[in-house]
Amino acid sequence: MIDQPRILFLFSDTGGGHRSATEAIIEAVEHGFPGRFHAEMIDVLADYAPRPLNRLPQAYPQMVRSPRAWSWGFHALDGHRRARALTAAAWPYVRGAARRLVLERQADLVVCTHPLLNAPVLRALGPRRPPFITVVTDLVTAHALWYHHRADLCLVPTEAARDRAIAFGMLPEQIRVVGLPVSRRFCQPPGDPARLRADLGWPSDLPMVLLVGGGEGMGPIFKIARAIAACGQRCGLAVVAGRNARLRSRLEDQMWEVPTFVYGFERRMPQMMQAADLLVTKAGPSTIAEAMNASLPMILFGRLPGQEDGNVQFVVENGLGVWSPGVQTTAAAVVDWLSHPEERKRAAAACRRTARPDAADAVASV
């Protein structure tokens, strides 16, 4: 029996987007080329990085709760020369871990979906190495660490990300614009909203607002939910608290002015997005891509400074939604959009035009 070619996927759980994009690509490989390849996912920081870098996945939720410090760190190290200086300085510290990784996890192709991993893994692999592909999971303002000149191919989600790659020293022939890979569950043809609502137990006679804060339930979700419910608008509200059990408990203990449905970590997000009329969320790239695939207009209430700044610009400039930071501003935007269904229809059409539901398949076919 001939051994299957091995594809090694390198990621880390600093934010949900790296894992979800990696899983979407593997899913597309298995769907498009069943039984042809052996795929392996490695959380490199958790499984190989030296201390304290190996604790970054657990520390990430707390780190992003300090947006000023995060913004300073992002911008201080963002730049072609600064990124190369950083990786050169870090090499003696991470060299042993990187070399152990490439020795223990030999592969015929390496796919990287995390910016911190490109430089050390490429250096550890040496000159006689397998092909190395970077898949960028930030929509626009991706950090310079994403773009390494020795990568064989850099797959980016938008034209703006391509321009940034060139500005950071990559050659045009190294870059392809493919979209942002998301699970096939988010790429299905539109379902019947009435049937979807019936399955979810949502009212059929009210516009539905879907409020999410990512898998960790981040941001002022409780305050925004209360402000939307109290705004006097005739609507229903679905709030996804993710893994944030404390937030879910607080939401479930409330008396609500409108029909309100509270969820934890939810596998039915594709159905919810297709059944809802409006999405209220932070500017995470995966959520934006999933909403575009569902033709769901969006109101953005927050963003992580640095890599998510461009996501806000992307949504607004393409007519996919609006930027409304602040609890009361967000609630006012919900009232405005629910009062103007024609604007929502235009935004939904813009989502359909901009969406790239074939992104994962495009990566798998490279």
XYZ file of C-alpha atoms in Angstrom:
366
model
C 0.000 0.000 0.000
C 1.348 3.390 -1.004
C 1.562 5.886 1.857
C -0.685 8.900 1.514
C 1.103 12.243 1.056
C 1.140 14.033 4.418
C -0.096 17.603 4.811
C 0.904 19.310 8.043
C -1.382 22.156 9.155
C 0.185 24.579 11.635
C -2.089 26.815 13.717
C -2.678 27.967 17.263
C -5.792 28.726 19.285
C -5.144 32.442 19.751
C -8.619 33.398 18.595
C -11.067 31.067 16.921
C -10.268 32.043 13.349
C -7.014 30.122 13.015
C -8.544 26.802 14.054
C -11.785 27.270 12.099
C -9.948 28.203 8.888
C -7.638 25.191 9.272
C -10.544 22.841 9.866
C -12.376 24.293 6.862
C -9.388 23.633 4.588
C -8.999 20.050 5.849
C -12.726 19.524 5.342
C -12.413 20.790 1.767
C -9.393 18.548 1.086
C -11.261 15.493 2.358
C -14.370 16.445 0.373
C -12.569 17.208 -2.868
C -9.880 14.528 -2.669
C -11.278 11.714 -0.490
C -8.630 9.298 0.740
C -5.830 10.996 -1.207
C -4.011 12.783 1.617
C -3.273 12.410 5.313
C -3.888 15.718 7.127
C -2.556 16.550 10.588
C -3.334 19.657 12.664
C -0.822 20.892 15.241
C -1.367 23.698 17.745
C 2.281 24.687 17.594
C 2.296 27.192 20.443
C 0.517 24.872 22.864
C 2.359 21.680 21.874
C 5.879 22.859 21.017
C 6.626 26.458 22.022
C 8.869 27.131 25.039
C 7.501 28.893 28.097
C 5.799 31.331 28.300
C 4.847 31.222 24.591
C 3.131 27.880 25.137
C 0.644 29.661 27.392
C -0.471 32.164 24.744
C -3.589 30.184 23.715
C -4.877 30.228 27.313
C -3.823 33.856 27.864
C -5.266 35.221 24.622
C -8.817 35.962 25.909
C -7.359 38.091 28.703
C -4.804 39.784 26.436
C -7.435 41.095 24.030
C -9.382 42.626 26.910
C -6.651 45.302 27.020
C -7.154 46.881 23.587
C -4.726 49.751 24.116
C -1.875 47.445 25.046
C -2.785 45.112 22.175
C -2.822 48.013 19.717
C 0.568 49.240 20.914
C 2.111 45.794 20.526
C 0.584 45.239 17.096
C 1.723 48.548 15.625
C 5.123 48.568 17.332
C 6.057 45.317 15.594
C 4.143 45.767 12.332
C 6.478 46.505 9.450
C 8.741 44.571 7.098
C 12.038 45.386 8.826
C 10.599 45.271 12.352
C 9.033 41.861 11.740
C 12.299 40.445 10.404
C 14.233 41.929 13.331
C 11.749 40.389 15.771
C 11.954 36.918 14.264
C 15.760 37.071 14.104
C 15.954 38.088 17.758
C 13.536 35.347 18.789
C 15.280 32.567 16.862
C 17.748 31.499 19.604
C 14.810 31.204 22.011
C 12.502 29.172 19.720
C 15.131 27.308 17.673
C 14.992 24.070 19.660
C 11.192 23.912 19.592
C 11.009 24.666 15.868
C 13.591 22.020 15.010
C 11.845 19.448 17.191
C 8.571 20.197 15.380
C 9.977 19.663 11.876
C 11.829 16.519 12.995
C 8.804 14.912 14.656
C 6.174 16.054 12.141
C 7.665 15.403 8.745
C 5.351 16.169 5.840
C 5.111 16.502 2.077
C 3.378 19.884 2.345
C 3.187 22.432 5.169
C 0.209 24.808 5.472
C 0.460 27.601 8.047
C -2.548 29.568 9.332
C -0.837 31.588 12.092
C 1.521 34.564 11.658
C 3.882 33.705 14.519
C 4.814 30.372 12.956
C 5.975 31.288 9.446
C 9.510 32.521 10.127
C 10.696 29.991 12.734
C 9.272 26.959 10.925
C 10.658 28.028 7.545
C 14.082 28.560 9.126
C 13.967 25.201 10.900
C 12.961 23.395 7.715
C 16.096 24.644 5.964
C 16.763 24.845 2.218
C 15.722 21.272 1.346
C 12.159 21.444 2.527
C 8.628 20.571 1.388
C 6.424 23.267 -0.188
C 5.218 25.816 2.355
C 1.882 27.645 1.984
C 0.635 30.460 4.211
C -3.126 31.012 4.464
C -3.831 34.471 5.881
C -6.902 34.594 8.136
C -7.096 38.370 8.630
C -9.189 40.145 6.011
C -7.280 43.378 5.395
C -4.805 44.722 7.961
C -2.882 41.505 8.525
C 0.352 41.864 10.507
C 3.672 41.857 8.662
C 4.541 38.516 10.301
C 2.030 36.857 7.968
C 4.107 37.684 4.899
C 7.379 35.756 4.666
C 9.386 36.001 1.473
C 10.443 32.325 1.622
C 6.884 30.975 1.561
C 6.135 29.276 -1.736
C 2.600 30.615 -1.804
C 0.599 33.096 0.268
C -3.181 32.772 -0.004
C -5.036 35.913 1.091
C -8.731 36.718 1.555
C -8.970 40.125 -0.169
C -7.281 42.361 -2.722
C -6.367 44.724 0.119
C -4.514 41.895 1.854
C -2.705 41.173 -1.423
C -1.579 44.805 -1.659
C -0.312 44.582 1.908
C 1.636 41.409 1.122
C 3.395 43.166 -1.756
C 4.122 46.179 0.444
C 5.789 43.816 2.921
C 8.139 42.347 0.343
C 6.339 39.440 -1.278
C 6.332 39.008 -5.050
C 3.008 39.164 -6.941
C 3.497 35.608 -8.233
C 3.681 34.336 -4.622
C 0.198 35.647 -3.787
C -3.311 34.500 -4.682
C -6.613 36.001 -3.564
C -8.966 33.161 -2.603
C -11.259 34.495 0.149
C -11.381 33.375 3.782
C -11.952 29.626 4.306
C -14.993 28.772 6.418
C -16.738 25.481 7.089
C -18.989 23.983 4.397
C -21.887 24.401 6.855
C -21.686 28.146 6.179
C -21.482 27.742 2.388
C -24.754 25.979 1.625
C -27.510 27.391 -0.624
C -30.056 29.541 1.205
C -32.645 27.623 3.179
C -36.308 28.496 3.670
C -36.332 31.191 6.402
C -39.804 30.182 7.608
C -38.778 26.556 8.042
C -35.486 27.543 9.672
C -37.310 29.783 12.145
C -39.788 27.025 12.929
C -36.918 24.622 13.609
C -35.270 27.190 15.898
C -38.539 28.106 17.642
C -38.228 31.740 16.558
C -41.294 33.883 15.824
C -42.267 34.080 12.162
C -43.898 37.522 12.350
C -40.998 39.571 13.773
C -37.654 40.714 12.368
C -34.918 38.784 14.205
C -31.682 40.312 15.487
C -28.794 37.894 16.050
C -26.246 39.134 18.614
C -22.924 37.272 18.907
C -19.531 37.906 20.462
C -17.510 35.042 19.004
C -16.940 31.636 20.541
C -15.849 33.188 23.850
C -18.808 35.591 24.151
C -16.523 38.626 24.178
C -17.507 42.282 24.309
C -20.378 44.125 26.014
C -22.916 41.526 24.910
C -25.105 41.802 28.013
C -25.378 45.595 27.849
C -26.049 45.574 24.108
C -28.737 42.909 24.471
C -30.458 44.913 27.207
C -30.263 48.125 25.133
C -31.748 46.436 22.052
C -34.561 44.855 24.056
C -35.407 48.185 25.708
C -35.304 50.304 22.539
C -39.041 49.956 21.848
C -38.571 48.277 18.479
C -40.857 45.412 17.536
C -38.404 42.538 17.004
C -37.072 39.267 18.338
C -33.577 38.825 19.753
C -31.243 35.820 19.697
C -28.115 36.134 21.850
C -25.219 33.684 21.536
C -23.002 33.715 24.631
C -20.556 31.127 23.303
C -18.469 29.406 25.964
C -19.062 32.270 28.408
C -21.203 30.426 30.960
C -21.418 33.429 33.290
C -22.767 35.643 30.497
C -25.311 33.020 29.497
C -26.532 32.696 33.083
C -26.957 36.490 33.418
C -28.890 36.627 30.162
C -31.147 33.741 31.148
C -31.974 35.412 34.477
C -33.380 38.538 32.783
C -36.962 39.550 32.103
C -37.023 40.624 28.458
C -39.174 43.250 26.731
C -39.062 41.336 23.422
C -39.023 37.616 22.579
C -35.439 36.650 23.437
C -33.560 33.406 22.932
C -30.292 32.764 24.757
C -27.711 30.228 23.597
C -24.281 29.000 24.665
C -21.750 27.614 22.210
C -23.930 26.876 19.226
C -23.500 24.495 16.279
C -26.551 25.878 14.482
C -24.963 29.214 13.618
C -25.383 28.670 9.836
C -29.130 28.148 10.297
C -29.358 31.103 12.666
C -27.575 33.386 10.208
C -29.887 32.337 7.367
C -32.974 32.818 9.551
C -32.006 36.215 11.022
C -32.591 39.664 9.519
C -29.647 41.433 11.121
C -26.354 40.458 12.753
C -24.802 42.450 15.605
C -21.208 41.380 16.229
C -17.588 42.357 16.710
C -15.435 42.649 13.609
C -13.968 39.136 13.632
C -12.963 37.975 10.151
C -14.586 34.526 10.275
C -17.923 35.899 11.487
C -17.881 38.514 8.721
C -17.141 35.864 6.080
C -19.884 33.590 7.421
C -22.384 36.463 7.442
C -21.529 37.355 3.844
C -22.182 33.765 2.814
C -25.601 33.993 4.517
C -26.400 37.385 2.896
C -26.833 38.766 6.413
C -26.346 42.534 6.957
C -24.222 43.355 9.966
C -23.735 46.015 12.623
C -20.223 45.994 14.088
C -19.976 47.103 17.713
C -16.270 46.489 18.342
C -12.963 45.455 16.849
C -9.544 44.348 18.011
C -7.129 47.226 17.259
C -4.634 46.373 14.558
C -5.695 43.328 12.592
C -9.446 44.050 12.795
C -9.243 47.744 11.892
C -9.331 46.849 8.219
C -12.316 44.559 8.725
C -14.443 47.536 9.718
C -13.335 49.420 6.620
C -14.028 46.350 4.477
C -17.592 45.986 5.787
C -18.451 49.679 5.469
C -16.841 50.318 2.074
C -18.464 47.251 0.523
C -21.889 48.160 1.880
C -22.178 45.017 3.996
C -23.076 46.848 7.197
C -22.235 49.729 9.509
C -19.730 50.546 12.246
C -21.541 51.541 15.458
C -19.263 51.275 18.501
C -20.787 51.835 21.925
C -23.823 50.249 23.529
C -26.389 52.962 22.837
C -24.992 53.674 19.377
C -25.326 49.993 18.512
C -28.926 49.875 19.752
C -29.752 53.010 17.756
C -28.272 51.422 14.629
C -30.474 48.357 15.166
C -33.556 50.575 15.386
C -32.529 52.435 12.243
C -31.892 49.285 10.196
C -35.065 47.546 11.348
C -36.993 50.672 10.377
C -35.519 50.671 6.852
C -35.915 47.223 5.268
C -34.779 48.528 1.871
C -31.362 49.351 3.342
C -31.125 45.827 4.716
C -31.982 44.418 1.288
C -29.201 46.475 -0.313
C -26.720 45.284 2.306
C -27.835 41.675 1.817
C -27.264 42.022 -1.933
C -23.800 43.474 -1.255
C -23.027 40.469 0.953
C -23.965 38.107 -1.878
C -21.748 40.005 -4.329
C -18.743 40.075 -1.986
C -18.964 36.574 -0.504
C -16.512 33.864 -1.542
C -18.131 30.639 -0.308
C -15.683 28.591 -2.398
C -12.621 29.861 -0.497
C -11.836 26.596 1.309
C -12.237 24.623 -1.924
C -9.917 27.092 -3.680
C -7.232 26.515 -1.031
C -7.700 22.743 -1.187
C -7.268 22.797 -4.976
C -3.976 24.707 -4.980
